Coordinates of N, CA and C and ligand atoms in Angstrom, one line a residue:
X1 N -15.6 72.0 61.8 CA -16.5 71.1 61.0 C -16.6 69.7 61.7
X2 N -15.5 69.2 62.2 CA -15.4 67.9 62.9 C -16.4 67.9 64.1
X3 N -16.2 69.0 64.9 CA -17.0 69.1 66.1 C -18.5 69.2 65.8
X4 N -18.8 70.0 64.7 CA -20.2 70.2 64.2 C -20.8 68.8 63.9
X5 N -20.0 68.0 63.2 CA -20.5 66.7 62.8 C -20.9 65.8 64.0
X6 N -20.0 65.9 65.0 CA -20.2 65.1 66.2 C -21.5 65.5 67.0
X7 N -21.7 66.8 67.1 CA -22.8 67.3 67.9 C -24.1 67.3 67.1
X8 N -24.1 67.3 65.8 CA -25.3 67.4 65.0 C -26.1 66.1 65.2
X9 N -27.4 66.3 65.5 CA -28.3 65.2 65.6 C -28.6 64.7 64.2
X10 N -28.6 63.4 64.1 CA -28.9 62.8 62.8 C -30.3 63.1 62.3
X11 N -31.2 63.3 63.3 CA -32.6 63.7 62.9 C -32.7 65.1 62.3
X12 N -31.7 65.9 62.4 CA -31.7 67.3 61.9 C -31.1 67.4 60.5
X13 N -30.6 66.3 60.0 CA -29.9 66.5 58.7 C -30.8 66.6 57.5
X14 N -30.2 67.2 56.5 CA -30.9 67.2 55.1 C -30.0 66.4 54.2
X15 N -30.7 65.4 53.6 CA -30.0 64.5 52.7 C -30.5 64.8 51.3
X16 N -29.7 65.2 50.3 CA -30.1 65.4 49.0 C -29.7 64.3 48.1
X17 N -30.7 63.7 47.4 CA -30.4 62.6 46.5 C -30.8 63.0 45.1
X18 N -29.8 63.3 44.3 CA -30.1 63.7 42.9 C -29.6 62.7 41.9
X19 N -30.1 62.8 40.7 CA -29.6 61.8 39.7 C -30.5 61.7 38.5
X20 N -30.1 60.7 37.7 CA -30.9 60.5 36.5 C -32.3 59.9 36.8
X21 N -33.2 60.0 35.8 CA -34.5 59.4 36.0 C -34.4 57.9 36.1
X22 N -35.4 57.3 36.8 CA -35.5 55.9 36.9 C -34.2 55.2 37.4
X23 N -33.6 55.8 38.3 CA -32.4 55.2 39.0 C -32.8 54.6 40.3
X24 N -34.1 54.7 40.6 CA -34.6 54.2 41.9 C -34.3 55.2 43.1
X25 N -34.2 56.5 42.7 CA -33.9 57.5 43.8 C -35.0 57.5 44.8
X26 N -36.2 57.4 44.4 CA -37.3 57.6 45.4 C -37.4 56.3 46.3
X27 N -37.2 55.1 45.7 CA -37.2 53.9 46.6 C -36.1 54.0 47.6
X28 N -34.9 54.4 47.1 CA -33.7 54.5 48.0 C -34.0 55.6 49.1
X29 N -34.4 56.8 48.6 CA -34.6 57.9 49.6 C -35.6 57.5 50.6
X30 N -36.7 56.8 50.2 CA -37.8 56.4 51.1 C -37.2 55.5 52.2
X31 N -36.4 54.5 51.7 CA -35.8 53.5 52.7 C -34.9 54.2 53.6
X32 N -34.1 55.2 53.1 CA -33.2 55.9 54.0 C -34.0 56.7 55.1
X33 N -35.1 57.3 54.6 CA -35.9 58.1 55.5 C -36.5 57.2 56.6
X34 N -37.0 56.1 56.2 CA -37.6 55.1 57.1 C -36.6 54.6 58.1
X35 N -35.4 54.3 57.6 CA -34.3 53.8 58.5 C -33.9 54.7 59.5
X36 N -33.8 56.1 59.2 CA -33.3 57.0 60.1 C -34.3 58.0 60.7
X37 N -35.6 57.7 60.5 CA -36.7 58.5 61.1 C -36.7 59.9 60.5
X38 N -36.5 60.0 59.2 CA -36.5 61.3 58.5 C -37.8 61.4 57.6
X39 N -38.1 62.6 57.2 CA -39.2 62.8 56.3 C -38.8 62.7 54.9
X40 N -39.5 61.9 54.1 CA -39.1 61.8 52.7 C -39.9 62.7 51.8
X41 N -39.3 63.5 50.9 CA -40.0 64.4 50.0 C -39.6 64.0 48.6
X42 N -40.6 63.6 47.8 CA -40.4 63.2 46.4 C -40.6 64.4 45.5
X43 N -39.5 65.1 45.2 CA -39.7 66.4 44.5 C -40.1 66.2 43.1
X44 N -39.7 65.1 42.5 CA -40.2 64.8 41.1 C -41.7 64.7 41.0
X45 N -42.3 64.2 42.1 CA -43.8 64.0 42.2 C -44.4 65.4 42.1
X46 N -43.8 66.4 42.7 CA -44.4 67.8 42.6 C -44.3 68.3 41.2
X47 N -43.2 68.0 40.5 CA -43.1 68.5 39.1 C -44.1 67.7 38.2
X48 N -44.3 66.4 38.5 CA -45.3 65.7 37.8 C -46.7 66.2 38.1
X49 N -47.0 66.6 39.4 CA -48.3 67.1 39.8 C -48.6 68.4 39.1
X50 N -47.6 69.3 39.0 CA -47.7 70.6 38.3 C -48.0 70.3 36.8
X51 N -47.3 69.3 36.3 CA -47.5 69.0 34.8 C -49.0 68.5 34.6
X52 N -49.4 67.7 35.5 CA -50.8 67.2 35.4 C -51.8 68.4 35.5
X53 N -51.5 69.3 36.4 CA -52.4 70.4 36.6 C -52.4 71.3 35.4
X54 N -51.2 71.5 34.8 CA -51.1 72.3 33.6 C -51.8 71.7 32.4
X55 N -51.7 70.4 32.2 CA -52.3 69.7 31.1 C -53.8 69.7 31.3
X56 N -54.3 69.5 32.5 CA -55.7 69.6 32.7 C -56.3 71.0 32.5
X57 N -55.5 72.0 32.8 CA -55.9 73.4 32.6 C -55.8 73.8 31.1
X58 N -55.4 72.8 30.3 CA -55.4 73.1 28.8 C -54.1 73.6 28.3
X59 N -53.0 73.6 29.1 CA -51.8 74.1 28.5 C -51.2 72.9 27.7
X60 N -50.8 73.2 26.5 CA -50.2 72.2 25.6 C -48.8 71.9 26.0
X61 N -48.2 71.0 25.3 CA -46.8 70.7 25.6 C -45.7 71.2 24.7
X62 N -46.2 72.3 23.9 CA -45.2 73.0 23.1 C -44.6 74.1 23.9
X63 N -43.4 74.0 24.3 CA -42.8 75.0 25.2 C -42.9 76.4 24.7
X64 N -42.8 76.6 23.4 CA -42.9 77.9 22.8 C -44.3 78.5 22.8
X65 N -45.3 77.7 23.0 CA -46.6 78.2 23.0 C -47.2 78.3 24.4
X66 N -46.5 78.0 25.4 CA -47.0 78.1 26.7 C -47.0 79.5 27.2
X67 N -48.2 80.0 27.6 CA -48.3 81.4 28.1 C -47.9 81.3 29.6
X68 N -46.6 81.8 29.9 CA -46.1 81.6 31.2 C -46.8 82.5 32.2
X69 N -47.3 83.6 31.9 CA -48.0 84.5 32.8 C -49.3 83.8 33.2
X70 N -50.0 83.2 32.2 CA -51.2 82.4 32.5 C -50.9 81.2 33.4
X71 N -49.8 80.6 33.1 CA -49.4 79.4 33.9 C -49.2 79.8 35.3
X72 N -48.5 80.9 35.5 CA -48.2 81.4 36.9 C -49.5 81.6 37.7
X73 N -50.5 82.3 37.0 CA -51.8 82.5 37.7 C -52.5 81.2 38.0
X74 N -52.3 80.2 37.1 CA -52.9 78.9 37.3 C -52.3 78.3 38.6
X75 N -51.0 78.4 38.7 CA -50.3 77.8 39.8 C -50.7 78.4 41.1
X76 N -50.9 79.7 41.1 CA -51.3 80.4 42.3 C -52.7 79.8 42.8
X77 N -53.5 79.4 41.9 CA -54.8 78.8 42.3 C -54.7 77.3 42.6
X78 N -53.5 76.7 42.4 CA -53.3 75.3 42.5 C -52.9 74.9 43.9
X79 N -53.6 74.0 44.5 CA -53.2 73.5 45.9 C -52.6 72.1 45.7
X80 N -51.3 72.0 45.8 CA -50.7 70.7 45.6 C -49.9 70.4 46.9
X81 N -50.2 69.3 47.4 CA -49.5 68.9 48.7 C -49.5 67.4 49.0
X82 N -48.5 67.0 49.8 CA -48.5 65.6 50.2 C -49.3 65.5 51.5
X83 N -50.1 64.4 51.5 CA -50.9 64.1 52.7 C -50.5 62.6 53.1
X84 N -50.7 62.3 54.4 CA -50.3 60.9 54.8 C -51.2 59.9 54.0
X85 N -50.5 58.8 53.6 CA -51.2 57.8 52.8 C -52.3 57.1 53.6
X86 N -53.5 57.0 53.0 CA -54.6 56.3 53.7 C -54.3 54.8 53.9
X87 N -53.4 54.3 53.1 CA -53.2 52.8 53.3 C -52.0 52.6 54.2
X88 N -51.6 53.7 54.9 CA -50.6 53.5 55.9 C -49.1 53.7 55.4
X89 N -48.3 54.4 56.1 CA -46.9 54.6 55.7 C -46.7 55.6 54.6
X90 N -45.8 56.5 54.7 CA -45.5 57.4 53.7 C -46.6 58.4 53.4
X91 N -46.5 59.1 52.3 CA -47.5 60.2 51.9 C -47.8 60.1 50.4
X92 N -48.9 60.7 50.1 CA -49.3 60.7 48.6 C -49.6 62.1 48.2
X93 N -49.5 62.4 46.9 CA -49.7 63.7 46.4 C -51.2 64.0 46.0
X94 N -51.6 65.2 46.5 CA -53.0 65.6 46.2 C -53.0 66.9 45.4
X95 N -53.9 67.0 44.4 CA -54.1 68.2 43.6 C -55.5 68.7 43.9
X96 N -55.6 69.8 44.5 CA -56.9 70.4 44.8 C -57.8 69.3 45.5
X97 N -57.3 68.6 46.4 CA -58.0 67.7 47.2 C -58.2 66.3 46.6
X98 N -57.7 66.1 45.3 CA -57.8 64.8 44.7 C -56.5 64.0 44.7
X99 N -56.5 62.8 45.1 CA -55.3 62.0 45.1 C -54.9 61.7 43.7
X100 N -53.6 62.1 43.4 CA -53.2 62.0 42.0 C -51.9 61.1 41.9
X101 N -51.7 60.3 42.9 CA -50.5 59.4 42.8 C -50.5 58.5 41.6
X102 N -51.6 58.0 41.1 CA -51.6 57.2 40.0 C -51.4 58.0 38.7
X103 N -52.1 59.1 38.6 CA -52.1 59.9 37.3 C -50.7 60.4 37.0
X104 N -50.0 60.8 38.1 CA -48.7 61.4 37.8 C -47.6 60.4 37.4
X105 N -47.9 59.1 37.5 CA -46.9 58.1 37.1 C -47.2 57.5 35.7
X106 N -48.2 58.1 35.0 CA -48.5 57.6 33.6 C -47.4 58.1 32.6
X107 N -47.3 57.4 31.5 CA -46.4 57.8 30.4 C -46.8 59.2 29.9
X108 N -48.1 59.5 29.9 CA -48.6 60.8 29.4 C -48.0 61.9 30.2
X109 N -47.9 61.8 31.5 CA -47.3 62.8 32.3 C -45.8 62.7 32.2
X110 N -45.2 61.5 32.3 CA -43.8 61.3 32.2 C -43.2 61.9 31.0
X111 N -43.9 61.8 29.9 CA -43.4 62.3 28.6 C -43.4 63.8 28.5
X112 N -44.1 64.5 29.4 CA -44.2 66.0 29.3 C -43.6 66.7 30.5
X113 N -43.3 66.0 31.5 CA -42.9 66.7 32.8 C -41.6 67.5 32.6
X114 N -40.6 67.0 31.7 CA -39.4 67.7 31.6 C -39.6 69.1 30.9
X115 N -40.7 69.1 30.1 CA -41.0 70.4 29.4 C -41.4 71.4 30.5
X116 N -42.4 71.0 31.4 CA -42.8 72.0 32.4 C -41.8 72.2 33.4
X117 N -40.9 71.2 33.7 CA -39.9 71.4 34.7 C -38.8 72.4 34.2
X118 N -38.8 72.7 32.9 CA -37.7 73.6 32.4 C -38.2 75.0 32.5
X119 N -39.4 75.3 32.9 CA -40.0 76.6 33.0 C -39.6 77.3 34.4
X120 N -38.8 78.4 34.4 CA -38.4 78.9 35.7 C -39.6 79.2 36.6
X121 N -40.7 79.6 36.1 CA -41.9 79.9 37.1 C -42.3 78.6 37.8
X122 N -42.3 77.5 37.0 CA -42.6 76.2 37.7 C -41.6 75.8 38.7
X123 N -40.3 76.0 38.4 CA -39.3 75.7 39.4 C -39.4 76.5 40.6
X124 N -39.7 77.8 40.4 CA -39.8 78.7 41.6 C -41.0 78.2 42.5
X125 N -42.1 77.8 41.8 CA -43.3 77.4 42.6 C -42.9 76.1 43.4
X126 N -42.3 75.2 42.8 CA -41.9 73.9 43.5 C -40.9 74.2 44.5
X127 N -39.9 75.0 44.2 CA -38.8 75.3 45.2 C -39.4 75.9 46.5
X128 N -40.4 76.8 46.3 CA -41.0 77.4 47.5 C -41.6 76.4 48.4
X129 N -42.2 75.3 47.8 CA -42.8 74.2 48.6 C -41.6 73.5 49.3
X130 N -40.6 73.2 48.6 CA -39.4 72.4 49.1 C -38.7 73.2 50.3
X131 N -38.6 74.5 50.1 CA -37.9 75.3 51.2 C -38.7 75.1 52.5
X132 N -40.0 75.1 52.4 CA -40.8 74.9 53.6 C -40.5 73.6 54.3
X133 N -40.4 72.6 53.5 CA -40.0 71.3 54.1 C -38.6 71.3 54.7
X134 N -37.7 72.0 54.1 CA -36.3 72.1 54.5 C -36.2 72.8 55.9
X135 N -37.1 73.8 56.1 CA -37.0 74.5 57.4 C -37.2 73.6 58.5
X136 N -38.0 72.5 58.4 CA -38.2 71.6 59.5 C -37.0 70.7 59.7
X137 N -36.1 70.6 58.7 CA -35.0 69.7 58.6 C -35.4 68.3 58.8
X138 N -34.4 67.4 59.0 CA -34.7 66.0 59.1 C -35.4 65.5 57.9
X139 N -34.9 65.8 56.7 CA -35.6 65.3 55.5 C -34.6 64.7 54.5
X140 N -35.2 63.8 53.7 CA -34.4 63.2 52.6 C -35.2 63.6 51.4
X141 N -34.6 64.4 50.5 CA -35.3 64.8 49.2 C -34.6 64.2 48.0
X142 N -35.4 63.7 47.1 CA -34.8 63.2 45.9 C -35.3 64.1 44.7
X143 N -34.4 64.3 43.8 CA -34.7 65.1 42.6 C -33.6 65.3 41.6
X144 N -33.4 66.5 41.1 CA -32.4 66.8 40.1 C -31.4 67.9 40.5
X145 N -32.0 68.8 41.3 CA -31.2 70.0 41.7 C -31.2 70.3 43.2
X146 N -31.4 69.2 44.0 CA -31.6 69.5 45.4 C -30.2 69.8 46.0
X147 N -29.2 69.1 45.7 CA -27.9 69.4 46.2 C -27.2 70.6 45.5
X148 N -27.6 71.0 44.4 CA -27.0 72.1 43.6 C -27.7 73.4 43.8
X149 N -29.0 73.4 43.8 CA -29.8 74.6 43.8 C -30.7 74.8 45.1
X150 N -31.5 73.8 45.4 CA -32.5 74.0 46.5 C -31.8 74.0 47.8
X151 N -30.9 73.0 48.1 CA -30.2 73.0 49.4 C -28.7 72.7 49.1
X152 N -28.0 73.8 48.6 CA -26.6 73.6 48.3 C -25.8 73.3 49.6
X153 N -26.4 73.6 50.8 CA -25.7 73.3 52.1 C -26.2 72.0 52.7
X154 N -26.8 71.1 51.9 CA -27.3 69.9 52.5 C -26.1 69.1 53.2
X155 N -26.5 68.4 54.2 CA -25.4 67.7 55.0 C -24.8 66.5 54.3
X156 N -25.6 65.9 53.4 CA -25.1 64.8 52.7 C -25.8 64.8 51.3
X157 N -24.9 64.7 50.3 CA -25.4 64.8 48.9 C -25.0 63.5 48.2
X158 N -26.0 62.9 47.5 CA -25.7 61.7 46.7 C -26.2 61.9 45.3
X159 N -25.4 61.5 44.4 CA -25.7 61.5 42.9 C -25.9 60.1 42.4
X160 N -27.1 59.8 42.0 CA -27.4 58.4 41.6 C -27.5 58.3 40.0
X161 N -26.9 57.2 39.5 CA -27.1 56.9 38.1 C -27.1 55.4 37.9
X162 N -27.4 55.0 36.7 CA -27.3 53.6 36.2 C -27.4 53.6 34.7
X163 N -27.0 52.5 34.1 CA -27.0 52.5 32.6 C -28.5 52.7 32.1
X164 N -28.7 53.5 31.0 CA -30.0 53.8 30.5 C -30.8 52.5 30.3
X165 N -30.2 51.5 29.7 CA -31.0 50.2 29.5 C -31.5 49.6 30.7
X166 N -30.7 49.6 31.8 CA -31.0 49.0 33.1 C -32.2 49.8 33.6
X167 N -32.1 51.1 33.5 CA -33.2 52.0 34.0 C -34.5 51.8 33.3
X168 N -34.4 51.7 31.9 CA -35.6 51.5 31.1 C -36.3 50.2 31.5
X169 N -35.5 49.2 31.7 CA -36.1 47.9 32.0 C -36.8 47.9 33.3
X170 N -36.2 48.6 34.3 CA -36.8 48.7 35.6 C -38.2 49.4 35.5
X171 N -38.2 50.5 34.8 CA -39.4 51.3 34.6 C -40.5 50.6 33.8
X172 N -40.0 49.9 32.8 CA -40.9 49.1 32.0 C -41.6 48.0 32.9
X173 N -40.9 47.3 33.7 CA -41.4 46.3 34.5 C -42.4 46.9 35.5
X174 N -42.1 48.1 36.0 CA -43.0 48.8 37.0 C -44.3 49.1 36.3
X175 N -44.3 49.6 35.1 CA -45.5 50.0 34.3 C -46.3 48.7 34.0
X176 N -45.7 47.7 33.6 CA -46.4 46.4 33.3 C -47.1 45.9 34.5
X177 N -46.3 45.9 35.6 CA -46.8 45.4 36.9 C -48.1 46.2 37.3
X178 N -48.1 47.5 36.9 CA -49.3 48.3 37.3 C -50.4 48.1 36.3
X179 N -50.2 47.3 35.3 CA -51.3 47.0 34.3 C -51.3 48.0 33.2
X180 N -50.3 48.8 33.1 CA -50.2 49.8 32.0 C -49.7 49.2 30.7
X181 N -50.2 49.7 29.6 CA -49.7 49.2 28.3 C -48.4 49.9 28.0
X182 N -47.3 49.2 27.9 CA -46.0 49.8 27.7 C -45.1 49.0 26.8
X183 N -44.2 49.7 26.1 CA -43.3 49.0 25.2 C -41.9 49.4 25.6
X184 N -41.0 48.4 25.8 CA -39.7 48.7 26.3 C -39.0 49.8 25.5
X185 N -39.1 49.8 24.1 CA -38.4 50.7 23.3 C -38.9 52.2 23.6
X186 N -40.2 52.3 23.8 CA -40.7 53.6 24.2 C -40.2 54.1 25.5
X187 N -40.1 53.2 26.4 CA -39.7 53.6 27.8 C -38.2 54.0 27.7
X188 N -37.4 53.2 26.9 CA -36.0 53.6 26.7 C -35.8 55.0 26.1
X189 N -36.6 55.2 25.1 CA -36.5 56.5 24.4 C -36.9 57.6 25.4
X190 N -37.9 57.4 26.2 CA -38.3 58.4 27.2 C -37.2 58.6 28.2
X191 N -36.5 57.6 28.7 CA -35.4 57.7 29.6 C -34.3 58.5 29.0
X192 N -33.9 58.2 27.8 CA -32.8 59.0 27.1 C -33.2 60.4 26.9
X193 N -34.5 60.6 26.4 CA -34.9 62.0 26.2 C -34.9 62.8 27.5
X194 N -35.4 62.2 28.6 CA -35.4 62.9 29.8 C -34.1 63.2 30.3
X195 N -33.1 62.3 30.2 CA -31.7 62.6 30.6 C -31.2 63.9 29.8
X196 N -31.5 63.9 28.5 CA -31.0 65.0 27.7 C -31.7 66.3 28.2
X197 N -33.0 66.3 28.4 CA -33.7 67.5 28.8 C -33.3 67.9 30.2
X198 N -33.1 67.0 31.1 CA -32.7 67.3 32.4 C -31.3 67.9 32.5
X199 N -30.4 67.4 31.6 CA -29.0 67.9 31.7 C -28.8 69.1 30.9
X200 N -29.7 69.4 29.9 CA -29.4 70.5 29.0 C -30.4 71.7 29.2
X201 N -31.3 71.6 30.1 CA -32.2 72.8 30.3 C -31.4 74.0 30.9
X202 N -31.9 75.2 30.6 CA -31.2 76.4 31.1 C -31.2 76.5 32.6
X203 N -32.4 76.3 33.1 CA -32.6 76.6 34.6 C -32.4 75.3 35.4
X204 N -31.5 75.4 36.3 CA -31.2 74.2 37.2 C -31.1 72.9 36.5
X205 N -30.1 72.8 35.6 CA -29.9 71.5 34.9 C -29.4 70.5 35.9
X206 N -29.6 69.2 35.5 CA -29.1 68.1 36.3 C -27.6 68.1 36.3
X207 N -26.9 68.3 37.4 CA -25.5 68.3 37.5 C -25.1 67.5 38.8
X208 N -24.0 66.9 38.8 CA -23.5 66.3 40.1 C -22.8 67.4 40.9
X209 N -23.3 67.7 42.1 CA -22.6 68.7 42.9 C -21.2 68.2 43.2
X210 N -20.3 69.1 43.3 CA -18.9 68.7 43.5 C -18.7 67.8 44.7
X211 N -19.5 68.1 45.7 CA -19.3 67.4 47.0 C -20.3 66.2 47.1
X212 N -21.0 65.8 46.0 CA -21.9 64.7 46.1 C -21.2 63.4 45.9
X213 N -21.6 62.4 46.7 CA -21.1 61.0 46.6 C -21.8 60.4 45.4
X214 N -21.0 59.6 44.6 CA -21.5 59.0 43.4 C -22.0 57.6 43.7
X215 N -23.2 57.3 43.2 CA -23.8 56.0 43.4 C -24.3 55.4 42.1
X216 N -23.5 54.6 41.5 CA -24.0 53.9 40.2 C -24.5 52.5 40.6
X217 N -25.9 52.4 40.5 CA -26.5 51.2 41.0 C -26.8 50.2 39.9
X218 N -26.2 50.3 38.7 CA -26.5 49.4 37.6 C -26.4 47.9 38.0
X219 N -25.4 47.6 38.9 CA -25.2 46.2 39.3 C -25.4 46.1 40.8
X220 N -26.2 46.9 41.4 CA -26.4 46.8 42.8 C -27.9 46.5 43.1
X221 N -28.1 45.8 44.2 CA -29.5 45.5 44.7 C -29.8 46.6 45.6
X222 N -31.1 46.7 46.0 CA -31.5 47.7 47.0 C -30.8 47.5 48.3
X223 N -30.6 46.2 48.6 CA -29.9 45.9 49.9 C -28.5 46.4 49.8
X224 N -27.8 46.2 48.7 CA -26.4 46.8 48.5 C -26.4 48.3 48.8
X225 N -27.4 48.9 48.3 CA -27.5 50.4 48.5 C -27.6 50.8 49.9
X226 N -28.4 50.0 50.7 CA -28.6 50.3 52.1 C -27.3 50.1 52.9
X227 N -26.6 49.0 52.5 CA -25.3 48.7 53.2 C -24.3 49.9 52.9
X228 N -24.3 50.4 51.7 CA -23.5 51.5 51.3 C -23.8 52.7 52.1
X229 N -25.1 53.1 52.2 CA -25.5 54.4 52.9 C -25.3 54.2 54.4
X230 N -25.6 53.0 54.9 CA -25.4 52.9 56.4 C -24.0 53.1 56.8
X231 N -23.1 52.6 56.0 CA -21.7 52.8 56.3 C -21.3 54.3 56.3
X232 N -21.8 55.0 55.3 CA -21.5 56.4 55.2 C -22.1 57.2 56.4
X233 N -23.3 56.9 56.7 CA -24.0 57.6 57.8 C -23.4 57.3 59.2
X234 N -23.0 56.0 59.4 CA -22.4 55.7 60.7 C -21.0 56.3 60.8
X235 N -20.3 56.4 59.6 CA -19.0 57.1 59.7 C -19.1 58.5 60.0
X236 N -20.1 59.2 59.5 CA -20.3 60.7 59.7 C -20.9 61.0 61.0
X237 N -22.0 60.3 61.3 CA -22.8 60.7 62.5 C -22.9 59.7 63.6
X238 N -22.2 58.6 63.4 CA -22.1 57.6 64.5 C -23.3 56.7 64.6
Ligands
LIG1 O1 -37.8 61.9 39.6 P1 -38.9 61.9 38.6 O2 -38.7 61.0 37.4 O3 -40.3 61.6 39.3 O4 -39.0 63.4 38.1 C1 -39.9 63.8 37.2 C2 -39.4 65.0 36.3 O5 -39.3 66.1 37.2 C3 -38.1 64.7 35.7 O6 -38.2 64.7 34.3 C4 -37.2 65.9 36.1 C5 -38.0 66.8 36.9 N1 -37.4 67.1 38.2 C6 -36.7 68.3 38.2 O7 -36.5 68.9 37.2 N2 -36.1 68.7 39.4 C7 -36.3 68.0 40.5 N3 -35.8 68.4 41.7 C8 -37.1 66.8 40.5 C9 -37.6 66.4 39.3

């Protein structure tokens, strides 16, 4: 194992960043990818995109009433993919050719995504997209089950969390900055509700992988996080 670490190129590694919602996983994962020349994959965006597609196709948000076979056929007709951002740097999500970056971040989608993400057919659909990215290696993926289900053999696993109030305040400020009408109490309820649904769903619940490093960033800045990860990566891969 020691020899393997030495000869393994940093550019070939898979880094799994899992954790609670609104912990800044995507900001962190994006910065790590940029720092080490890796590709960043926002797996939550894919679940959000599928949710938007399902809502637009008329599927309601009552789990018991969703016709899973119909949803599967809908997904087969759905083209969802990341394309390079037109404004430079990074990538953005497209649904059947339409840029949906903005739509997938609304509270309407945020409030329903856990429901669709709990459906095994939806998870299989998203996992098949993620596995394709994994084949190329050199990726940082953030999500809920990357280190436990999608890539249990990831080279580095990180589990991120922060106090719910801290997370709600960060999300609230983001929404307000984007000009969305938001109330802190609603955002906090959404954070708590999503934690519950993520941790208690039957398929691929949010769990810390045994070998994941724990990162509680309640009192950390983004710079602190980078110092933390740089130390770990230089210890492991030089
Ligand atoms: O990271 P995020 O908040 O954008 O994720 C949106 C939703 O997708 C979240 O409620 C949980 C779900 N999700 C998941 O179930 N598995 C993943 N790998 C990523 C996200």
